[in-house]
Amino acid sequence: QKEVEQDPGPLSVPEGAIVSLNCTYSNSAFQYFMWYRQYSRKGPELLMYTYSSGNKEDGRFTAQVDKSSKYISLFIRDSQPSDSATYLCAIPTNTGNQFYFGTGTSLTVIP
Amino acid sequence: DVKVTQSSRYLVKRTGEKVFLECVQDMDHENMFWYRQDPGLGLRLIYFSYDVKMKEKGDIPEGYSVSREKKERFSLILESASTNQTSMYLCASSFQGMEYNEQFFGPGTRLTVL
């Protein structure tokens, strides 16, 4: 079983839709959960991170962690064409130096 | 502004050639990484370096080697390029010592081996 699994998509939604991107993980000891965004022909950039359970909000983006079911989600409200990108979930290993990455979900927001 | 730069955005090489991919970071990071990214497979770690002249194998080191002679520079070497090494190569760097250490990525090098 992989340490992190991510819904592969692709996902195509109309502008203004609410988007839900999801990952599951295997190790209940994981504490930090991160979302990277990667635009086409660019490297990934950190979008948000959360610690332990609960929600974290940043503008139109909400990161949610459910440790009981080992499930992490990224919600995008009022999605915009500029949100079109690949989104990767990432979880640091116990040293914090290396990450387990999900395979990424490609999102297209149609104007 | 933090910066990770990679020597080439696009590279075309022939089977059997020796290929050098260079990565430079200006953030004084201890850690540097080389990944390859393929559709459906995501990011896969090739090699990781936590200090000058130190390296650790990642998940897929076969066919690759690395060199880190200076803190800011991490090179990936394909000793004899093969067509199955056609991929997007991403370099990243991070600090050490925190419970999570954000990795900063370069723009990537798209390598095609003919």
Coordinates of N, CA and C in Angstrom, one line a residue:
Chain A
Q1 N 0.8 -1.2 0.0 CA 0.0 0.0 0.0 C 0.9 1.2 0.0
K2 N 0.5 2.2 -0.8 CA 1.3 3.4 -0.9 C 1.0 4.3 0.4
E3 N 2.0 5.1 0.8 CA 1.8 5.9 1.9 C 0.8 7.0 1.7
V4 N 0.7 7.5 0.5 CA -0.3 8.5 0.2 C -0.9 8.1 -1.2
E5 N -2.3 8.2 -1.2 CA -3.0 7.9 -2.5 C -3.9 9.1 -2.8
Q6 N -3.9 9.5 -4.1 CA -4.7 10.7 -4.5 C -5.6 10.4 -5.6
D7 N -6.8 10.9 -5.6 CA -7.7 10.8 -6.7 C -7.0 11.4 -7.9
P8 N -6.9 10.6 -9.0 CA -6.1 11.1 -10.2 C -6.7 12.2 -11.0
G9 N -8.1 12.2 -11.0 CA -8.8 13.1 -12.0 C -8.6 12.5 -13.4
P10 N -8.6 13.4 -14.4 CA -8.7 14.8 -14.3 C -10.1 15.3 -13.9
L11 N -10.1 16.6 -13.4 CA -11.3 17.2 -13.0 C -11.6 18.4 -13.9
S12 N -12.8 18.6 -14.4 CA -13.1 19.7 -15.2 C -14.4 20.3 -14.6
V13 N -14.4 21.6 -14.2 CA -15.5 22.2 -13.6 C -15.8 23.6 -14.2
P14 N -17.0 24.0 -14.1 CA -17.3 25.4 -14.6 C -16.8 26.4 -13.6
E15 N -16.5 27.6 -14.1 CA -16.1 28.7 -13.2 C -17.2 29.0 -12.1
G16 N -16.7 29.2 -10.9 CA -17.6 29.4 -9.8 C -18.0 28.2 -9.0
A17 N -17.7 27.0 -9.5 CA -18.0 25.7 -8.8 C -17.1 25.6 -7.6
I18 N -17.6 24.7 -6.6 CA -16.8 24.3 -5.5 C -16.1 23.0 -5.9
V19 N -14.8 23.0 -5.6 CA -13.9 21.9 -6.0 C -13.5 21.1 -4.8
S20 N -13.5 19.8 -4.8 CA -13.0 19.0 -3.7 C -11.9 18.1 -4.2
L21 N -10.7 18.2 -3.7 CA -9.6 17.4 -4.1 C -9.2 16.5 -2.8
N22 N -8.9 15.2 -3.0 CA -8.8 14.3 -1.9 C -7.6 13.4 -2.0
C23 N -7.1 13.1 -0.8 CA -6.0 12.1 -0.6 C -6.3 11.2 0.6
T24 N -5.8 10.0 0.6 CA -5.8 9.2 1.8 C -4.4 8.8 2.1
Y25 N -4.2 8.5 3.4 CA -2.8 8.1 3.8 C -2.9 6.9 4.7
S26 N -1.7 6.3 4.9 CA -1.7 5.0 5.6 C -1.3 5.1 7.0
N27 N -0.4 6.0 7.4 CA 0.3 6.0 8.7 C -0.4 7.0 9.6
S28 N -1.0 6.5 10.7 CA -1.7 7.4 11.6 C -0.8 8.3 12.4
A29 N 0.5 8.1 12.3 CA 1.5 9.0 13.0 C 1.8 10.3 12.3
F30 N 1.4 10.4 11.0 CA 1.6 11.6 10.2 C 0.9 12.8 10.9
Q31 N 1.6 13.9 11.0 CA 1.1 15.1 11.7 C 0.9 16.3 10.8
Y32 N 1.7 16.4 9.8 CA 1.7 17.6 8.9 C 1.1 17.1 7.5
F33 N 0.3 18.0 6.9 CA -0.3 17.7 5.6 C -0.2 18.9 4.8
M34 N 0.2 18.7 3.5 CA 0.5 19.9 2.7 C -0.1 19.7 1.3
W35 N -0.4 20.8 0.7 CA -0.9 20.9 -0.6 C 0.0 21.7 -1.5
Y36 N 0.4 21.2 -2.6 CA 1.2 21.9 -3.5 C 0.4 22.1 -4.8
R37 N 0.6 23.3 -5.4 CA -0.1 23.6 -6.7 C 1.0 23.7 -7.8
Q38 N 0.7 23.1 -8.9 CA 1.7 23.1 -10.0 C 1.0 23.5 -11.3
Y39 N 1.4 24.7 -11.8 CA 0.9 25.2 -13.0 C 1.7 24.5 -14.2
S40 N 1.1 24.5 -15.3 CA 1.7 23.8 -16.5 C 3.1 24.4 -16.8
R41 N 4.0 23.5 -17.0 CA 5.4 23.9 -17.3 C 6.1 24.6 -16.2
K42 N 5.6 24.4 -14.9 CA 6.3 25.1 -13.8 C 6.5 24.0 -12.7
G43 N 7.4 24.3 -11.7 CA 7.5 23.4 -10.6 C 6.4 23.6 -9.6
P44 N 6.2 22.6 -8.7 CA 5.2 22.8 -7.7 C 5.5 23.9 -6.7
E45 N 4.5 24.5 -6.1 CA 4.7 25.5 -5.1 C 3.7 25.2 -3.9
L46 N 4.2 25.4 -2.7 CA 3.4 25.1 -1.6 C 2.2 26.1 -1.5
L47 N 1.0 25.5 -1.4 CA -0.3 26.3 -1.4 C -0.7 26.4 0.1
M48 N -0.8 25.3 0.8 CA -1.2 25.4 2.2 C -0.6 24.2 2.9
Y49 N -0.6 24.3 4.3 CA -0.3 23.1 5.1 C -1.2 23.2 6.3
T50 N -1.4 22.0 6.9 CA -2.2 21.9 8.1 C -1.4 21.0 9.1
Y51 N -1.7 21.2 10.3 CA -1.0 20.4 11.4 C -2.2 19.6 12.1
S52 N -2.0 18.3 12.2 CA -3.0 17.5 12.9 C -4.4 17.6 12.3
S53 N -5.4 17.5 13.1 CA -6.8 17.5 12.5 C -7.3 18.9 12.4
G54 N -8.5 18.9 11.7 CA -9.2 20.2 11.6 C -9.1 20.8 10.2
N55 N -9.5 22.1 10.2 CA -9.6 22.9 9.0 C -8.6 24.0 9.0
K56 N -8.2 24.4 7.9 CA -7.4 25.7 7.8 C -7.9 26.4 6.5
E57 N -8.2 27.7 6.7 CA -8.7 28.4 5.6 C -7.8 29.5 5.1
D58 N -7.7 29.7 3.8 CA -6.9 30.8 3.3 C -7.6 31.3 2.1
G59 N -8.3 32.4 2.2 CA -9.1 32.9 1.1 C -10.1 31.9 0.6
R60 N -10.1 31.6 -0.6 CA -11.0 30.6 -1.2 C -10.7 29.2 -1.0
F61 N -9.5 28.9 -0.4 CA -9.0 27.6 -0.2 C -9.2 27.1 1.3
T62 N -9.6 25.9 1.4 CA -9.7 25.3 2.8 C -9.1 23.9 2.7
A63 N -8.2 23.7 3.6 CA -7.5 22.4 3.8 C -8.2 21.7 5.0
Q64 N -8.5 20.4 4.8 CA -9.2 19.7 5.9 C -8.5 18.4 6.1
V65 N -8.4 18.0 7.4 CA -7.8 16.7 7.8 C -8.7 16.0 8.6
D66 N -9.0 14.7 8.3 CA -9.8 13.8 9.2 C -8.9 12.7 9.6
K67 N -8.3 12.8 10.7 CA -7.3 11.8 11.1 C -7.9 10.4 11.4
S68 N -9.2 10.4 11.8 CA -9.9 9.2 12.1 C -10.0 8.3 10.9
S69 N -10.2 8.9 9.7 CA -10.3 8.1 8.5 C -9.1 8.3 7.6
K70 N -8.1 9.0 8.1 CA -6.9 9.2 7.3 C -7.2 9.8 6.0
Y71 N -7.8 10.9 6.0 CA -8.4 11.5 4.8 C -8.0 13.0 4.8
I72 N -7.5 13.5 3.7 CA -7.2 14.9 3.6 C -7.9 15.5 2.4
S73 N -8.4 16.7 2.5 CA -9.1 17.3 1.4 C -8.6 18.8 1.2
L74 N -8.7 19.2 0.0 CA -8.6 20.6 -0.3 C -9.8 21.1 -1.0
F75 N -10.5 22.1 -0.5 CA -11.7 22.7 -1.1 C -11.3 24.0 -1.7
I76 N -11.8 24.2 -2.9 CA -11.7 25.5 -3.6 C -13.1 26.1 -3.8
R77 N -13.4 27.2 -3.2 CA -14.7 27.9 -3.4 C -14.6 28.9 -4.5
D78 N -15.7 29.1 -5.2 CA -15.8 30.1 -6.3 C -14.6 29.9 -7.2
S79 N -14.4 28.7 -7.8 CA -13.2 28.4 -8.6 C -13.1 29.3 -9.8
Q80 N -11.9 29.6 -10.1 CA -11.5 30.6 -11.2 C -10.7 29.9 -12.2
P81 N -10.7 30.3 -13.5 CA -9.8 29.7 -14.5 C -8.4 29.7 -14.1
S82 N -7.9 30.7 -13.2 CA -6.6 30.8 -12.8 C -6.2 29.6 -11.8
D83 N -7.2 28.9 -11.3 CA -7.0 27.8 -10.4 C -6.7 26.5 -11.2
S84 N -6.8 26.6 -12.5 CA -6.4 25.4 -13.4 C -5.0 25.1 -13.2
A85 N -4.7 23.9 -12.7 CA -3.4 23.4 -12.3 C -3.5 22.0 -11.9
T86 N -2.3 21.4 -11.5 CA -2.3 20.1 -10.9 C -2.0 20.3 -9.4
Y87 N -2.8 19.7 -8.6 CA -2.7 19.8 -7.1 C -2.2 18.5 -6.5
L88 N -1.1 18.6 -5.8 CA -0.5 17.4 -5.2 C -0.6 17.5 -3.6
C89 N -1.0 16.5 -3.0 CA -0.9 16.4 -1.6 C 0.5 15.9 -1.2
A90 N 1.0 16.3 -0.1 CA 2.3 15.8 0.4 C 2.3 15.7 1.9
I91 N 3.0 14.7 2.3 CA 3.1 14.4 3.8 C 4.6 14.2 4.1
P92 N 5.1 15.0 5.1 CA 6.5 14.8 5.4 C 6.7 13.5 6.1
T93 N 7.9 12.9 5.9 CA 8.3 11.7 6.7 C 8.6 12.1 8.1
N94 N 9.0 11.1 8.9 CA 9.2 11.4 10.3 C 10.3 12.3 10.6
T95 N 11.3 12.4 9.7 CA 12.4 13.4 9.8 C 12.0 14.8 9.4
G96 N 11.0 14.9 8.6 CA 10.6 16.2 8.0 C 11.4 16.5 6.8
N97 N 12.4 15.7 6.5 CA 13.2 16.1 5.3 C 12.7 15.6 4.0
Q98 N 12.0 14.5 4.0 CA 11.5 14.0 2.7 C 10.0 13.9 2.8
F99 N 9.4 13.9 1.6 CA 7.9 13.9 1.6 C 7.4 12.7 0.8
Y100 N 6.2 12.2 1.2 CA 5.4 11.3 0.4 C 4.5 12.2 -0.4
F101 N 4.6 12.1 -1.7 CA 3.7 12.9 -2.6 C 2.6 12.0 -3.2
G102 N 1.4 12.6 -3.3 CA 0.3 12.0 -4.1 C 0.7 12.2 -5.5
T103 N 0.0 11.5 -6.4 CA 0.3 11.5 -7.8 C -0.2 12.8 -8.5
G104 N -1.1 13.5 -7.8 CA -1.6 14.8 -8.4 C -2.9 14.6 -9.0
T105 N -3.7 15.7 -8.9 CA -5.0 15.8 -9.6 C -5.0 17.0 -10.5
S106 N -5.3 16.8 -11.8 CA -5.3 17.9 -12.7 C -6.7 18.5 -12.7
L107 N -6.7 19.8 -12.5 CA -8.0 20.5 -12.4 C -8.0 21.6 -13.6
T108 N -9.1 21.6 -14.3 CA -9.4 22.6 -15.3 C -10.7 23.3 -14.9
V109 N -10.6 24.6 -14.8 CA -11.8 25.5 -14.5 C -12.2 26.2 -15.8
I110 N -13.4 25.9 -16.3 CA -13.8 26.4 -17.6 C -14.5 27.7 -17.4
P111 N -14.1 28.8 -18.1 CA -14.8 30.1 -18.0 C -16.2 30.0 -18.5
Chain B
D1 N 13.4 36.9 -2.6 CA 12.5 35.9 -3.2 C 13.4 34.6 -3.3
V2 N 12.8 33.5 -2.8 CA 13.6 32.3 -2.9 C 13.7 31.8 -4.3
K3 N 14.8 31.1 -4.6 CA 15.0 30.8 -6.0 C 15.7 29.4 -6.1
V4 N 15.1 28.5 -7.0 CA 15.8 27.3 -7.4 C 15.8 27.4 -8.9
T5 N 17.0 27.3 -9.5 CA 17.1 27.4 -10.9 C 17.7 26.1 -11.4
Q6 N 17.3 25.7 -12.6 CA 17.8 24.5 -13.3 C 18.4 25.0 -14.6
S7 N 19.4 24.3 -15.0 CA 20.2 24.8 -16.1 C 19.5 24.8 -17.5
S8 N 18.6 23.9 -17.7 CA 17.9 23.9 -19.0 C 16.4 23.7 -18.8
R9 N 15.5 24.3 -19.6 CA 14.1 24.0 -19.5 C 13.8 22.8 -20.4
Y10 N 14.5 22.7 -21.5 CA 14.2 21.6 -22.5 C 15.6 21.1 -22.9
L11 N 15.6 19.7 -23.0 CA 16.9 19.1 -23.4 C 16.5 17.9 -24.3
V12 N 17.2 17.8 -25.4 CA 17.1 16.6 -26.3 C 18.4 15.9 -26.4
K13 N 18.5 14.6 -26.1 CA 19.7 13.9 -26.1 C 19.5 12.6 -26.8
R14 N 20.6 11.9 -27.2 CA 20.5 10.7 -27.9 C 20.9 9.5 -26.9
T15 N 20.3 8.4 -27.2 CA 20.6 7.2 -26.4 C 22.1 7.0 -26.3
G16 N 22.5 6.7 -25.0 CA 23.9 6.4 -24.8 C 24.7 7.7 -24.4
E17 N 24.2 8.9 -24.6 CA 24.9 10.1 -24.2 C 24.9 10.2 -22.7
K18 N 26.0 10.9 -22.2 CA 26.0 11.3 -20.8 C 25.4 12.6 -20.7
V19 N 24.5 12.7 -19.7 CA 23.7 14.0 -19.5 C 23.9 14.5 -18.2
F20 N 24.1 15.8 -18.1 CA 24.2 16.5 -16.8 C 23.1 17.5 -16.7
L21 N 22.4 17.4 -15.5 CA 21.4 18.4 -15.2 C 21.8 19.1 -13.9
E22 N 21.8 20.4 -14.0 CA 22.4 21.2 -12.9 C 21.2 22.0 -12.2
C23 N 21.4 22.1 -10.9 CA 20.4 22.8 -10.1 C 21.2 23.7 -9.1
V24 N 20.7 24.9 -9.0 CA 21.3 25.9 -8.0 C 20.3 26.5 -7.2
Q25 N 20.5 26.6 -5.9 CA 19.6 27.3 -5.0 C 20.3 28.4 -4.3
D26 N 19.6 29.5 -4.0 CA 20.2 30.7 -3.4 C 19.7 30.9 -1.9
M27 N 19.2 29.9 -1.3 CA 18.5 30.0 0.0 C 19.3 29.4 1.1
D28 N 20.5 29.0 0.9 CA 21.4 28.4 1.9 C 20.8 27.1 2.5
H29 N 20.0 26.4 1.7 CA 19.3 25.2 2.2 C 20.3 24.1 2.3
E30 N 20.1 23.2 3.4 CA 21.0 22.1 3.5 C 20.6 20.9 2.6
N31 N 19.2 20.8 2.4 CA 18.7 19.6 1.7 C 18.5 20.0 0.2
M32 N 18.9 19.1 -0.7 CA 18.5 19.2 -2.1 C 18.1 17.9 -2.6
F33 N 17.2 17.9 -3.6 CA 16.5 16.7 -4.1 C 16.4 16.7 -5.6
W34 N 16.5 15.5 -6.2 CA 16.1 15.4 -7.6 C 15.0 14.4 -7.7
Y35 N 13.9 14.9 -8.4 CA 12.7 14.0 -8.7 C 12.6 13.9 -10.2
R36 N 11.9 12.9 -10.6 CA 11.3 12.8 -11.9 C 9.8 12.7 -11.8
Q37 N 9.1 13.4 -12.8 CA 7.7 13.4 -12.8 C 7.1 12.9 -14.1
D38 N 6.3 11.8 -14.0 CA 5.7 11.2 -15.1 C 4.2 11.1 -14.9
P39 N 3.5 11.2 -16.0 CA 2.0 11.2 -15.9 C 1.5 9.9 -15.2
G40 N 0.7 10.0 -14.3 CA 0.1 8.8 -13.6 C 1.0 8.3 -12.5
L41 N 2.3 8.7 -12.5 CA 3.2 8.2 -11.5 C 3.6 9.3 -10.5
G42 N 3.3 10.5 -10.8 CA 3.6 11.6 -9.8 C 5.1 11.8 -9.7
L43 N 5.5 12.4 -8.6 CA 6.9 12.7 -8.3 C 7.5 11.5 -7.7
R44 N 8.6 11.1 -8.2 CA 9.4 10.0 -7.7 C 10.8 10.5 -7.3
L45 N 11.3 10.3 -6.1 CA 12.6 10.7 -5.7 C 13.7 9.9 -6.2
I46 N 14.6 10.6 -6.9 CA 15.8 9.9 -7.5 C 16.9 9.8 -6.4
Y47 N 17.3 11.0 -6.0 CA 18.4 11.1 -5.0 C 18.1 12.3 -4.1
F48 N 18.7 12.3 -2.9 CA 18.5 13.3 -1.9 C 19.9 13.6 -1.3
S49 N 20.2 14.9 -1.1 CA 21.5 15.2 -0.4 C 21.2 16.1 0.8
Y50 N 21.7 15.8 1.9 CA 21.5 16.6 3.1 C 22.7 17.4 3.5
D51 N 23.8 17.3 2.8 CA 25.0 18.1 3.1 C 25.9 18.0 1.9
V52 N 26.9 18.8 1.8 CA 27.9 18.8 0.8 C 28.5 17.4 0.8
K53 N 28.7 16.8 -0.4 CA 29.3 15.5 -0.6 C 28.5 14.3 0.0
M54 N 27.3 14.6 0.5 CA 26.5 13.5 1.1 C 25.3 13.3 0.2
K55 N 24.9 12.0 0.1 CA 23.8 11.7 -0.8 C 23.1 10.4 -0.3
E56 N 21.8 10.3 -0.6 CA 21.1 9.1 -0.3 C 20.3 8.8 -1.5
K57 N 20.2 7.5 -1.7 CA 19.3 7.0 -2.8 C 17.9 7.2 -2.4
G58 N 17.1 7.6 -3.5 CA 15.7 7.7 -3.3 C 15.0 6.4 -3.8
D59 N 13.8 6.5 -4.4 CA 13.0 5.4 -4.8 C 13.5 4.8 -6.1
I60 N 14.1 5.6 -7.0 CA 14.4 5.1 -8.3 C 15.8 5.6 -8.7
P61 N 16.9 5.2 -8.0 CA 18.2 5.7 -8.4 C 18.9 5.0 -9.5
E62 N 18.4 3.9 -10.0 CA 19.1 3.1 -11.0 C 19.2 4.0 -12.3
G63 N 20.4 4.0 -12.8 CA 20.7 4.7 -14.1 C 21.1 6.2 -13.8
Y64 N 21.1 6.6 -12.6 CA 21.4 8.0 -12.2 C 22.5 8.1 -11.2
S65 N 23.3 9.2 -11.2 CA 24.2 9.5 -10.1 C 24.1 11.0 -9.8
V66 N 24.6 11.4 -8.7 CA 24.5 12.8 -8.3 C 25.9 13.3 -7.8
S67 N 26.0 14.6 -7.8 CA 27.2 15.2 -7.3 C 26.8 16.5 -6.5
R68 N 27.4 16.7 -5.3 CA 27.1 17.9 -4.6 C 28.5 18.3 -4.0
E69 N 29.2 19.2 -4.7 CA 30.5 19.7 -4.3 C 30.4 21.0 -3.6
K70 N 29.3 21.7 -3.8 CA 29.0 23.0 -3.1 C 27.6 23.0 -2.6
K71 N 27.4 23.7 -1.5 CA 26.1 23.6 -0.8 C 25.0 24.1 -1.8
E72 N 25.2 25.0 -2.6 CA 24.1 25.6 -3.4 C 23.9 24.8 -4.7
R73 N 24.7 23.8 -5.0 CA 24.6 23.2 -6.3 C 24.5 21.7 -6.2
F74 N 23.5 21.1 -7.0 CA 23.3 19.7 -6.9 C 23.1 19.2 -8.4
S75 N 23.9 18.3 -8.8 CA 23.9 17.9 -10.2 C 23.4 16.5 -10.3
L76 N 22.6 16.2 -11.3 CA 22.1 14.9 -11.6 C 22.7 14.4 -12.9
I77 N 23.3 13.2 -12.9 CA 24.0 12.7 -14.1 C 23.3 11.4 -14.5
L78 N 23.1 11.4 -15.8 CA 22.6 10.2 -16.5 C 23.8 9.6 -17.2
E79 N 24.4 8.6 -16.7 CA 25.7 8.1 -17.2 C 25.5 7.6 -18.7
S80 N 24.4 7.0 -19.0 CA 24.2 6.6 -20.4 C 22.7 6.6 -20.7
A81 N 22.3 7.7 -21.2 CA 20.8 8.0 -21.3 C 20.1 6.9 -22.1
S82 N 18.9 6.6 -21.6 CA 18.1 5.7 -22.3 C 16.7 6.3 -22.5
T83 N 15.9 5.7 -23.5 CA 14.6 6.3 -23.8 C 13.7 6.3 -22.7
N84 N 13.8 5.4 -21.7 CA 12.9 5.3 -20.6 C 13.3 6.4 -19.5
Q85 N 14.3 7.2 -19.8 CA 14.6 8.3 -18.9 C 14.0 9.6 -19.5
T86 N 13.3 9.5 -20.6 CA 12.6 10.7 -21.0 C 11.5 11.0 -20.0
S87 N 11.6 12.3 -19.5 CA 10.8 12.7 -18.4 C 10.9 14.1 -18.0
M88 N 10.1 14.6 -17.1 CA 10.3 15.9 -16.5 C 11.2 15.7 -15.2
Y89 N 12.3 16.5 -15.1 CA 13.1 16.4 -13.9 C 13.0 17.7 -13.1
L90 N 12.7 17.5 -11.9 CA 12.5 18.6 -10.9 C 13.5 18.5 -9.8
C91 N 14.1 19.7 -9.6 CA 15.0 19.8 -8.4 C 14.3 20.6 -7.3
A92 N 14.6 20.3 -6.1 CA 14.0 21.0 -5.0 C 15.1 21.2 -3.9
S93 N 14.8 22.1 -3.0 CA 15.7 22.3 -1.8 C 14.9 22.7 -0.6
S94 N 15.4 22.4 0.6 CA 14.7 22.8 1.8 C 15.7 22.9 2.9
F95 N 15.3 23.6 4.0 CA 16.0 23.6 5.2 C 15.9 22.2 5.9
Q96 N 16.7 22.1 7.0 CA 16.6 20.9 7.9 C 16.1 21.4 9.2
G97 N 15.7 20.5 10.1 CA 15.5 20.8 11.5 C 14.1 21.0 12.0
M98 N 13.2 21.2 11.0 CA 11.8 21.5 11.5 C 11.0 20.2 11.3
E99 N 9.8 20.2 11.9 CA 9.0 19.0 11.7 C 8.5 18.8 10.3
Y100 N 8.3 19.9 9.6 CA 8.2 19.8 8.2 C 9.1 20.9 7.6
N101 N 9.7 20.6 6.5 CA 10.6 21.5 5.8 C 10.1 21.7 4.4
E102 N 9.5 22.9 4.2 CA 8.9 23.1 2.9 C 10.0 23.0 1.8
Q103 N 9.6 22.2 0.8 CA 10.5 22.1 -0.4 C 10.2 23.1 -1.4
F104 N 11.2 23.8 -1.9 CA 11.1 24.8 -3.0 C 11.6 24.1 -4.3
F105 N 10.8 24.2 -5.3 CA 11.1 23.5 -6.5 C 11.6 24.5 -7.6
G106 N 12.4 24.0 -8.5 CA 12.8 24.7 -9.7 C 11.7 24.5 -10.7
P107 N 11.9 25.1 -11.9 CA 10.9 25.1 -13.0 C 10.9 23.8 -13.7
G108 N 11.9 22.9 -13.5 CA 11.9 21.6 -14.2 C 12.7 21.6 -15.5
T109 N 13.2 20.5 -15.9 CA 13.9 20.3 -17.2 C 13.1 19.1 -17.8
R110 N 12.6 19.4 -19.0 CA 11.9 18.3 -19.8 C 13.0 17.7 -20.7
L111 N 13.4 16.5 -20.3 CA 14.4 15.8 -21.1 C 13.7 14.8 -22.0
T112 N 14.2 14.8 -23.3 CA 13.7 13.8 -24.3 C 15.0 13.1 -24.7
V113 N 14.9 11.7 -24.6 CA 16.0 10.9 -25.1 C 15.6 10.1 -26.3
L114 N 16.3 10.4 -27.4 CA 15.9 9.8 -28.7 C 16.6 8.5 -29.0

